Amino acid sequence: MPQSSILNPATSELAQHVAAGLRKTPKTLSSMYFYDDAGSRLFQQIMALPEYYPTRAEAAIFQQHGRALAAALSPAGSPDFSLVELGAGDGAKTKLLLRELLQGNAAFTYAPVDISAGAMTGLVDTLRRELPALRVAPVVEDYATALTQLRTWPGTKAVLFLGSNIGNFGPAERLNFLRQLAAPLGPADRLLIGFDLQKDPRRIRAAYDDAQGVTAAFNLNLLTRLNRELGADFDLAHWQHYTDYSPLSGAVRSFLVSTRAQQVHIAALEETVDFAAWEVIHTENSFKFTLPQIEALAAEAGLRVVTFFTDAAGDFADVVLAA
Ligand code: AVI
C-alpha cells in the first residue's frame, strides 16, 4: 500500500520523476530534489565548509565590487525596480548587495524565490531584523514556475541567479533556461549570474567530497527523502556518496553508489527496483566554466555581457547580462 499521499501534487511530481529516473541507464535523479528542509540545512553547512570555496569567492566579489555591481544592476534613471533572486537560500551574500543598494538609496523591492519554505521563512525573518527598511516580496516556487511569473512581472527587474546554480544544469537545459530568462527582459532589465570558474581539478573535487562528510550526507539525504515521501526502503548503510571531476568537460558529477546487489521497494510507485553491486544513481552535475565559454553561452542565449567581476584569485565570476 502506498504510505504517502499520491494525491499530493508535489509528491506525485516527485514520484513521476523517480519512476522515470530509475528506469534510465544509468539511473538518474535530479539534484533539484536535494532541497527538502533537511537538504537545505545541509547545504547551508556545505557553504561554510573549508573545502567549499564558491560561496566565499562570490562573497569576496560582493564585498570588493559591491558598489559597482549595485550600479550595474540599477542603471541611472531606472524607476522603482524588482530585484528577483532565483534560488535565494539564506541570502547571506545577497545581503551585501542589498545593503549596497539601500545605501545608494535605490528604490526597489527584493523578491527572493526559493523552493524551500523553511529556507524562505528563515531568510525573511533575518531580513526583517537586519534590514528593516527593505521591501521584501517572497515567492516559494521552483525555477520553472518563477520563470513563468517573470513573463508578466511588472516594471524594471534585475534577476539574480547566484552561487553557480547555473552549473547544476546540463548544457541543453542551461541554454534553454538562459533563453527563457532572456525572453522577458526589457532594455533596462539586467541579469546577474554567478559562474564557478575552472581551476585546480583537485580543489574542485575536494569541494564536493569534504573531509567531514557533509556533502555525502547531503547526497544521501535524497534517499531519506524518498523513504519518507514515497514509502521507499533504501537502507542507507548500503549506499555511498561518490564524486568525480573531469577537467575536459568541466563537470563535477555526483553519484549514490549501491555497495551491494539489493532491491528497493518504493511503495508510492508499487514498484521494486533492482540495483547491482556498485551500480550508481547519478544525482548531480556541477559544471565549471571558462570566461570564453560564458561569453559564448551568453551570445547563444541572445544576451550580451555588460560587465563582469571576479574575485582576486580568479575562482568565481559574477556576470551582468542584458538582452
Ligand atoms: C547549489 N549548487 C550550486 C551547489 C553546487 O556547488 O553545485 C550544490 C552542491 N552540491 C554539492 N555541494 C554543493
mmCIF file of C-alpha atoms and ligand atoms in Angstrom:
data_model
loop_
_atom_site.group_PDB
_atom_site.id
_atom_site.type_symbol
_atom_site.label_atom_id
_atom_site.label_comp_id
_atom_site.label_asym_id
_atom_site.label_seq_id
_atom_site.Cartn_x
_atom_site.Cartn_y
_atom_site.Cartn_z
ATOM 1 C CA MET A 1 0.000 0.000 0.000
ATOM 2 C CA PRO A 2 1.389 3.439 -0.800
ATOM 3 C CA GLN A 3 2.155 5.124 2.527
ATOM 4 C CA SER A 4 2.351 8.685 1.299
ATOM 5 C CA SER A 5 -0.463 10.511 -0.401
ATOM 6 C CA ILE A 6 -0.024 10.177 -4.146
ATOM 7 C CA LEU A 7 -2.731 12.822 -4.471
ATOM 8 C CA ASN A 8 -0.390 15.468 -3.126
ATOM 9 C CA PRO A 9 0.758 17.156 -6.369
ATOM 10 C CA ALA A 10 4.292 17.798 -5.067
ATOM 11 C CA THR A 11 4.628 14.160 -4.052
ATOM 12 C CA SER A 12 3.236 12.858 -7.298
ATOM 13 C CA GLU A 13 5.639 15.041 -9.267
ATOM 14 C CA LEU A 14 8.490 13.538 -7.222
ATOM 15 C CA ALA A 15 7.020 10.048 -7.734
ATOM 16 C CA GLN A 16 6.877 10.529 -11.509
ATOM 17 C CA HIS A 17 10.411 11.859 -11.582
ATOM 18 C CA VAL A 18 11.728 8.912 -9.548
ATOM 19 C CA ALA A 19 9.837 6.372 -11.651
ATOM 20 C CA ALA A 20 11.309 7.807 -14.871
ATOM 21 C CA GLY A 21 14.821 8.369 -13.455
ATOM 22 C CA LEU A 22 15.230 4.883 -12.031
ATOM 23 C CA ARG A 23 14.216 3.322 -15.364
ATOM 24 C CA LYS A 24 17.063 5.125 -17.172
ATOM 25 C CA THR A 25 20.533 3.705 -17.801
ATOM 26 C CA PRO A 26 22.427 4.926 -15.862
ATOM 27 C CA LYS A 27 19.790 5.521 -13.185
ATOM 28 C CA THR A 28 19.364 9.246 -12.549
ATOM 29 C CA LEU A 29 17.685 11.518 -10.012
ATOM 30 C CA SER A 30 17.652 15.305 -10.249
ATOM 31 C CA SER A 31 19.619 17.377 -7.742
ATOM 32 C CA MET A 32 16.533 19.614 -7.660
ATOM 33 C CA TYR A 33 15.117 17.158 -5.109
ATOM 34 C CA PHE A 34 18.057 17.588 -2.680
ATOM 35 C CA TYR A 35 16.386 20.657 -1.215
ATOM 36 C CA ASP A 36 13.800 19.484 1.257
ATOM 37 C CA ASP A 37 14.168 21.273 4.595
ATOM 38 C CA ALA A 38 16.887 18.861 5.840
ATOM 39 C CA GLY A 39 18.719 19.157 2.488
ATOM 40 C CA SER A 40 18.551 22.958 2.603
ATOM 41 C CA ARG A 41 20.038 22.892 6.113
ATOM 42 C CA LEU A 42 22.841 20.577 4.934
ATOM 43 C CA PHE A 43 23.529 22.906 2.023
ATOM 44 C CA GLN A 44 23.927 25.789 4.495
ATOM 45 C CA GLN A 45 26.583 23.670 6.239
ATOM 46 C CA ILE A 46 28.293 22.892 2.908
ATOM 47 C CA MET A 47 28.615 26.609 2.188
ATOM 48 C CA ALA A 48 30.605 27.038 5.422
ATOM 49 C CA LEU A 49 32.986 24.092 4.767
ATOM 50 C CA PRO A 50 36.693 24.853 4.341
ATOM 51 C CA GLU A 51 36.768 22.922 1.030
ATOM 52 C CA TYR A 52 33.671 24.593 -0.476
ATOM 53 C CA TYR A 53 35.226 27.769 -1.896
ATOM 54 C CA PRO A 54 32.442 29.057 -4.263
ATOM 55 C CA THR A 55 30.370 30.779 -1.557
ATOM 56 C CA ARG A 56 33.346 32.606 -0.062
ATOM 57 C CA ALA A 57 34.676 33.540 -3.506
ATOM 58 C CA GLU A 58 31.337 35.051 -4.522
ATOM 59 C CA ALA A 59 31.007 36.852 -1.163
ATOM 60 C CA ALA A 60 34.502 38.317 -1.763
ATOM 61 C CA ILE A 61 33.294 39.658 -5.132
ATOM 62 C CA PHE A 62 30.279 41.253 -3.455
ATOM 63 C CA GLN A 63 32.474 42.767 -0.748
ATOM 64 C CA GLN A 64 35.073 44.087 -3.154
ATOM 65 C CA HIS A 65 32.861 45.162 -6.052
ATOM 66 C CA GLY A 66 29.504 45.719 -4.304
ATOM 67 C CA ARG A 67 29.131 49.351 -5.313
ATOM 68 C CA ALA A 68 29.964 48.757 -8.987
ATOM 69 C CA LEU A 69 27.670 45.727 -9.035
ATOM 70 C CA ALA A 70 24.790 47.660 -7.493
ATOM 71 C CA ALA A 71 25.308 50.409 -10.100
ATOM 72 C CA ALA A 72 25.353 47.903 -12.953
ATOM 73 C CA LEU A 73 22.060 46.411 -11.726
ATOM 74 C CA SER A 74 20.198 49.685 -11.198
ATOM 75 C CA PRO A 75 21.206 51.857 -14.164
ATOM 76 C CA ALA A 76 20.869 55.616 -13.573
ATOM 77 C CA GLY A 77 17.342 56.866 -14.075
ATOM 78 C CA SER A 78 15.751 53.453 -13.668
ATOM 79 C CA PRO A 79 12.489 53.784 -11.698
ATOM 80 C CA ASP A 80 11.410 51.580 -8.802
ATOM 81 C CA PHE A 81 12.605 48.099 -9.735
ATOM 82 C CA SER A 82 12.309 44.489 -8.551
ATOM 83 C CA LEU A 83 15.371 42.549 -7.540
ATOM 84 C CA VAL A 84 14.284 38.969 -8.171
ATOM 85 C CA GLU A 85 16.585 36.271 -6.819
ATOM 86 C CA LEU A 86 16.122 32.732 -8.120
ATOM 87 C CA GLY A 87 17.201 30.136 -5.505
ATOM 88 C CA ALA A 88 17.768 32.642 -2.709
ATOM 89 C CA GLY A 89 18.665 30.137 0.075
ATOM 90 C CA ASP A 90 19.860 32.003 3.180
ATOM 91 C CA GLY A 91 20.637 35.144 1.141
ATOM 92 C CA ALA A 92 23.919 35.664 3.046
ATOM 93 C CA LYS A 93 25.801 37.017 0.011
ATOM 94 C CA THR A 94 22.817 38.889 -1.333
ATOM 95 C CA LYS A 95 22.608 40.868 1.909
ATOM 96 C CA LEU A 96 25.901 42.521 0.955
ATOM 97 C CA LEU A 97 24.351 43.680 -2.305
ATOM 98 C CA LEU A 98 21.061 44.661 -0.648
ATOM 99 C CA ARG A 99 22.945 46.862 1.830
ATOM 100 C CA GLU A 100 24.829 48.491 -1.030
ATOM 101 C CA LEU A 101 21.593 49.216 -2.915
ATOM 102 C CA LEU A 102 19.889 50.591 0.216
ATOM 103 C CA GLN A 103 22.871 52.825 0.966
ATOM 104 C CA GLY A 104 22.712 54.151 -2.597
ATOM 105 C CA ASN A 105 19.007 54.959 -1.972
ATOM 106 C CA ALA A 106 17.889 52.703 -4.822
ATOM 107 C CA ALA A 107 14.091 52.284 -4.875
ATOM 108 C CA PHE A 108 13.486 48.549 -5.178
ATOM 109 C CA THR A 109 11.643 45.516 -3.822
ATOM 110 C CA TYR A 110 13.572 42.323 -3.126
ATOM 111 C CA ALA A 111 11.683 39.239 -4.385
ATOM 112 C CA PRO A 112 13.552 36.108 -3.244
ATOM 113 C CA VAL A 113 12.384 32.878 -4.915
ATOM 114 C CA ASP A 114 13.164 29.544 -3.253
ATOM 115 C CA ILE A 115 11.671 26.074 -3.413
ATOM 116 C CA SER A 116 12.171 25.504 0.344
ATOM 117 C CA ALA A 117 9.516 27.091 2.571
ATOM 118 C CA GLY A 118 11.800 26.559 5.585
ATOM 119 C CA ALA A 119 14.722 28.397 3.968
ATOM 120 C CA MET A 120 12.384 31.221 2.910
ATOM 121 C CA THR A 121 10.930 31.741 6.388
ATOM 122 C CA GLY A 122 14.472 31.932 7.815
ATOM 123 C CA LEU A 123 15.536 34.421 5.149
ATOM 124 C CA VAL A 124 12.528 36.708 5.559
ATOM 125 C CA ASP A 125 12.945 36.733 9.364
ATOM 126 C CA THR A 126 16.636 37.665 9.119
ATOM 127 C CA LEU A 127 15.970 40.370 6.549
ATOM 128 C CA ARG A 128 13.214 41.931 8.689
ATOM 129 C CA ARG A 129 15.657 42.012 11.622
ATOM 130 C CA GLU A 130 18.821 43.079 9.810
ATOM 131 C CA LEU A 131 17.475 45.312 7.036
ATOM 132 C CA PRO A 132 14.159 46.700 8.349
ATOM 133 C CA ALA A 133 13.976 49.325 5.562
ATOM 134 C CA LEU A 134 13.999 46.653 2.858
ATOM 135 C CA ARG A 135 10.771 45.860 0.999
ATOM 136 C CA VAL A 136 10.519 42.063 0.639
ATOM 137 C CA ALA A 137 8.068 40.070 -1.509
ATOM 138 C CA PRO A 138 8.951 36.346 -1.009
ATOM 139 C CA VAL A 139 7.972 33.695 -3.574
ATOM 140 C CA VAL A 140 8.049 29.972 -2.622
ATOM 141 C CA GLU A 141 8.232 28.295 -6.046
ATOM 142 C CA ASP A 142 10.530 26.216 -8.217
ATOM 143 C CA TYR A 143 12.503 27.909 -11.010
ATOM 144 C CA ALA A 144 10.168 26.814 -13.783
ATOM 145 C CA THR A 145 7.135 28.411 -12.124
ATOM 146 C CA ALA A 146 9.119 31.517 -11.209
ATOM 147 C CA LEU A 147 10.221 31.871 -14.848
ATOM 148 C CA THR A 148 6.608 31.822 -15.955
ATOM 149 C CA GLN A 149 5.830 34.588 -13.447
ATOM 150 C CA LEU A 150 8.737 36.675 -14.762
ATOM 151 C CA ARG A 151 6.977 36.959 -18.108
ATOM 152 C CA THR A 152 4.244 39.069 -16.547
ATOM 153 C CA TRP A 153 6.352 40.745 -13.836
ATOM 154 C CA PRO A 154 5.564 44.497 -13.854
ATOM 155 C CA GLY A 155 8.260 47.163 -14.125
ATOM 156 C CA THR A 156 12.020 47.043 -14.405
ATOM 157 C CA LYS A 157 13.729 43.983 -12.971
ATOM 158 C CA ALA A 158 17.166 42.747 -12.097
ATOM 159 C CA VAL A 159 17.242 38.958 -11.848
ATOM 160 C CA LEU A 160 19.907 37.289 -9.716
ATOM 161 C CA PHE A 161 20.973 33.695 -10.213
ATOM 162 C CA LEU A 162 23.949 33.342 -7.911
ATOM 163 C CA GLY A 163 26.136 30.684 -6.328
ATOM 164 C CA SER A 164 26.826 28.885 -9.627
ATOM 165 C CA ASN A 165 23.336 27.398 -9.544
ATOM 166 C CA ILE A 166 23.639 27.604 -13.341
ATOM 167 C CA GLY A 167 26.287 24.870 -13.072
ATOM 168 C CA ASN A 168 23.660 22.364 -11.957
ATOM 169 C CA PHE A 169 22.061 22.367 -15.422
ATOM 170 C CA GLY A 170 23.341 20.203 -18.256
ATOM 171 C CA PRO A 171 24.378 22.052 -21.464
ATOM 172 C CA ALA A 172 20.999 21.872 -23.258
ATOM 173 C CA GLU A 173 18.961 22.738 -20.146
ATOM 174 C CA ARG A 174 21.342 25.593 -19.354
ATOM 175 C CA LEU A 175 20.888 27.201 -22.757
ATOM 176 C CA ASN A 176 17.150 26.698 -22.627
ATOM 177 C CA PHE A 177 16.983 28.220 -19.130
ATOM 178 C CA LEU A 178 19.030 31.277 -20.203
ATOM 179 C CA ARG A 179 16.838 31.773 -23.261
ATOM 180 C CA GLN A 180 13.768 31.687 -21.015
ATOM 181 C CA LEU A 181 15.416 34.208 -18.691
ATOM 182 C CA ALA A 182 16.362 36.431 -21.630
ATOM 183 C CA ALA A 183 12.903 36.405 -23.248
ATOM 184 C CA PRO A 184 11.040 38.668 -20.763
ATOM 185 C CA LEU A 185 13.911 41.183 -20.374
ATOM 186 C CA GLY A 186 13.291 44.774 -21.424
ATOM 187 C CA PRO A 187 16.158 47.143 -22.348
ATOM 188 C CA ALA A 188 16.671 48.384 -18.748
ATOM 189 C CA ASP A 189 16.437 44.901 -17.184
ATOM 190 C CA ARG A 190 19.555 43.099 -16.033
ATOM 191 C CA LEU A 191 20.620 39.577 -15.133
ATOM 192 C CA LEU A 192 23.380 38.795 -12.650
ATOM 193 C CA ILE A 193 24.655 35.233 -12.892
ATOM 194 C CA GLY A 194 27.333 33.598 -10.721
ATOM 195 C CA PHE A 195 29.625 31.112 -12.520
ATOM 196 C CA ASP A 196 32.194 28.904 -10.812
ATOM 197 C CA LEU A 197 35.372 29.012 -12.896
ATOM 198 C CA GLN A 198 37.657 26.127 -13.905
ATOM 199 C CA LYS A 199 40.701 25.799 -11.653
ATOM 200 C CA ASP A 200 42.952 23.180 -9.996
ATOM 201 C CA PRO A 201 40.938 19.975 -10.505
ATOM 202 C CA ARG A 202 41.894 18.691 -7.049
ATOM 203 C CA ARG A 203 40.414 21.763 -5.359
ATOM 204 C CA ILE A 204 37.211 21.363 -7.320
ATOM 205 C CA ARG A 205 36.875 17.684 -6.479
ATOM 206 C CA ALA A 206 37.594 18.305 -2.768
ATOM 207 C CA ALA A 207 34.799 20.897 -2.662
ATOM 208 C CA TYR A 208 32.353 18.077 -3.476
ATOM 209 C CA ASP A 209 33.892 15.402 -1.236
ATOM 210 C CA ASP A 210 34.668 17.172 2.026
ATOM 211 C CA ALA A 211 36.538 15.563 4.909
ATOM 212 C CA GLN A 212 33.633 15.962 7.360
ATOM 213 C CA GLY A 213 31.230 14.095 5.074
ATOM 214 C CA VAL A 214 28.631 16.878 4.926
ATOM 215 C CA THR A 215 28.352 16.632 1.119
ATOM 216 C CA ALA A 216 27.936 12.854 1.464
ATOM 217 C CA ALA A 217 25.092 13.413 3.960
ATOM 218 C CA PHE A 218 23.549 15.963 1.541
ATOM 219 C CA ASN A 219 23.576 13.460 -1.327
ATOM 220 C CA LEU A 220 22.352 10.543 0.840
ATOM 221 C CA ASN A 221 19.546 12.720 2.243
ATOM 222 C CA LEU A 222 17.846 12.279 -1.142
ATOM 223 C CA LEU A 223 17.305 8.603 -0.280
ATOM 224 C CA THR A 224 15.955 9.536 3.178
ATOM 225 C CA ARG A 225 13.534 11.848 1.380
ATOM 226 C CA LEU A 226 12.364 9.033 -0.907
ATOM 227 C CA ASN A 227 11.918 6.758 2.119
ATOM 228 C CA ARG A 228 9.786 9.381 3.855
ATOM 229 C CA GLU A 229 7.817 10.816 0.942
ATOM 230 C CA LEU A 230 7.426 7.784 -1.315
ATOM 231 C CA GLY A 231 7.494 4.987 1.273
ATOM 232 C CA ALA A 232 10.752 3.611 -0.184
ATOM 233 C CA ASP A 233 13.004 1.321 1.868
ATOM 234 C CA PHE A 234 16.525 2.424 0.861
ATOM 235 C CA ASP A 235 18.923 1.078 3.539
ATOM 236 C CA LEU A 236 21.452 3.901 3.881
ATOM 237 C CA ALA A 237 24.053 1.511 5.312
ATOM 238 C CA HIS A 238 24.436 0.124 1.763
ATOM 239 C CA TRP A 239 24.796 3.386 -0.148
ATOM 240 C CA GLN A 240 27.824 5.663 -0.574
ATOM 241 C CA HIS A 241 28.472 9.139 -1.920
ATOM 242 C CA TYR A 242 30.964 9.313 -4.809
ATOM 243 C CA THR A 243 32.038 12.268 -6.900
ATOM 244 C CA ASP A 244 34.428 12.933 -9.789
ATOM 245 C CA TYR A 245 35.577 15.982 -11.737
ATOM 246 C CA SER A 246 36.571 15.970 -15.395
ATOM 247 C CA PRO A 247 38.693 18.955 -16.446
ATOM 248 C CA LEU A 248 37.768 18.111 -20.055
ATOM 249 C CA SER A 249 34.025 18.513 -19.684
ATOM 250 C CA GLY A 250 34.252 20.878 -16.690
ATOM 251 C CA ALA A 251 31.691 18.708 -14.880
ATOM 252 C CA VAL A 252 31.671 17.525 -11.299
ATOM 253 C CA ARG A 253 29.349 14.523 -11.279
ATOM 254 C CA SER A 254 27.955 13.131 -8.045
ATOM 255 C CA PHE A 255 26.606 9.644 -7.570
ATOM 256 C CA LEU A 256 24.966 7.431 -4.992
ATOM 257 C CA VAL A 257 26.662 4.036 -5.169
ATOM 258 C CA SER A 258 24.929 0.801 -4.219
ATOM 259 C CA THR A 259 27.595 -1.109 -2.266
ATOM 260 C CA ARG A 260 25.909 -4.491 -2.791
ATOM 261 C CA ALA A 261 23.285 -6.095 -5.002
ATOM 262 C CA GLN A 262 19.963 -5.061 -3.484
ATOM 263 C CA GLN A 263 16.291 -4.498 -4.140
ATOM 264 C CA VAL A 264 14.465 -1.365 -3.048
ATOM 265 C CA HIS A 265 10.705 -1.260 -2.768
ATOM 266 C CA ILE A 266 9.037 2.098 -3.473
ATOM 267 C CA ALA A 267 5.510 1.906 -2.078
ATOM 268 C CA ALA A 268 4.146 5.028 -3.811
ATOM 269 C CA LEU A 269 5.172 3.545 -7.180
ATOM 270 C CA GLU A 270 4.142 -0.001 -6.225
ATOM 271 C CA GLU A 271 7.488 -0.970 -7.706
ATOM 272 C CA THR A 272 10.628 -2.837 -6.653
ATOM 273 C CA VAL A 273 13.881 -1.630 -8.202
ATOM 274 C CA ASP A 274 16.965 -3.857 -8.612
ATOM 275 C CA PHE A 275 20.432 -2.447 -8.059
ATOM 276 C CA ALA A 276 23.561 -4.418 -8.981
ATOM 277 C CA ALA A 277 26.599 -4.246 -6.694
ATOM 278 C CA TRP A 278 28.403 -0.906 -7.382
ATOM 279 C CA GLU A 279 25.664 0.347 -9.655
ATOM 280 C CA VAL A 280 25.235 4.119 -9.380
ATOM 281 C CA ILE A 281 22.444 6.665 -9.382
ATOM 282 C CA HIS A 282 23.701 9.886 -10.992
ATOM 283 C CA THR A 283 22.361 12.663 -8.765
ATOM 284 C CA GLU A 284 24.101 15.904 -9.687
ATOM 285 C CA ASN A 285 26.168 17.827 -12.244
ATOM 286 C CA SER A 286 28.085 20.932 -11.163
ATOM 287 C CA PHE A 287 29.664 22.470 -14.250
ATOM 288 C CA LYS A 288 32.686 24.781 -14.034
ATOM 289 C CA PHE A 289 33.275 27.386 -16.756
ATOM 290 C CA THR A 290 35.923 29.474 -18.512
ATOM 291 C CA LEU A 291 35.304 33.153 -19.332
ATOM 292 C CA PRO A 292 35.249 32.488 -23.116
ATOM 293 C CA GLN A 293 32.647 29.733 -22.534
ATOM 294 C CA ILE A 294 30.492 32.200 -20.579
ATOM 295 C CA GLU A 295 30.671 34.772 -23.393
ATOM 296 C CA ALA A 296 29.767 32.151 -25.991
ATOM 297 C CA LEU A 297 26.877 30.879 -23.853
ATOM 298 C CA ALA A 298 25.507 34.406 -23.374
ATOM 299 C CA ALA A 299 25.651 35.074 -27.116
ATOM 300 C CA GLU A 300 23.886 31.786 -27.890
ATOM 301 C CA ALA A 301 21.111 32.708 -25.448
ATOM 302 C CA GLY A 302 20.659 36.150 -27.067
ATOM 303 C CA LEU A 303 22.308 38.035 -24.194
ATOM 304 C CA ARG A 304 25.225 40.427 -24.030
ATOM 305 C CA VAL A 305 27.782 40.709 -21.255
ATOM 306 C CA VAL A 306 27.505 44.232 -19.772
ATOM 307 C CA THR A 307 30.311 43.722 -17.275
ATOM 308 C CA PHE A 308 31.721 41.011 -15.049
ATOM 309 C CA PHE A 309 33.604 40.754 -11.785
ATOM 310 C CA THR A 310 35.916 38.052 -10.448
ATOM 311 C CA ASP A 311 37.483 37.550 -7.023
ATOM 312 C CA ALA A 312 41.212 38.242 -6.651
ATOM 313 C CA ALA A 313 42.092 34.546 -7.020
ATOM 314 C CA GLY A 314 40.019 34.227 -10.222
ATOM 315 C CA ASP A 315 37.956 31.378 -8.723
ATOM 316 C CA PHE A 316 34.498 32.735 -9.479
ATOM 317 C CA ALA A 317 32.794 35.231 -11.812
ATOM 318 C CA ASP A 318 29.639 37.299 -11.384
ATOM 319 C CA VAL A 319 28.450 38.363 -14.810
ATOM 320 C CA VAL A 320 25.965 41.181 -15.528
ATOM 321 C CA LEU A 321 23.965 40.473 -18.686
ATOM 322 C CA ALA A 322 21.349 42.333 -20.698
ATOM 323 C CA ALA A 323 19.081 41.375 -23.596
HETATM 324 C C1 AVI B 1 23.539 24.731 -5.398
HETATM 325 N N1 AVI B 1 24.713 24.337 -6.183
HETATM 326 C C2 AVI B 1 25.286 25.459 -6.903
HETATM 327 C C3 AVI B 1 25.725 23.581 -5.410
HETATM 328 C C4 AVI B 1 26.917 23.218 -6.325
HETATM 329 O O1 AVI B 1 28.030 23.612 -5.997
HETATM 330 O O2 AVI B 1 26.692 22.592 -7.352
HETATM 331 C C5 AVI B 1 25.130 22.330 -4.821
HETATM 332 C C6 AVI B 1 26.152 21.428 -4.167
HETATM 333 N N2 AVI B 1 26.241 20.144 -4.357
HETATM 334 C C7 AVI B 1 27.218 19.663 -3.615
HETATM 335 N N3 AVI B 1 27.791 20.635 -2.981
HETATM 336 C C8 AVI B 1 27.124 21.791 -3.287
#
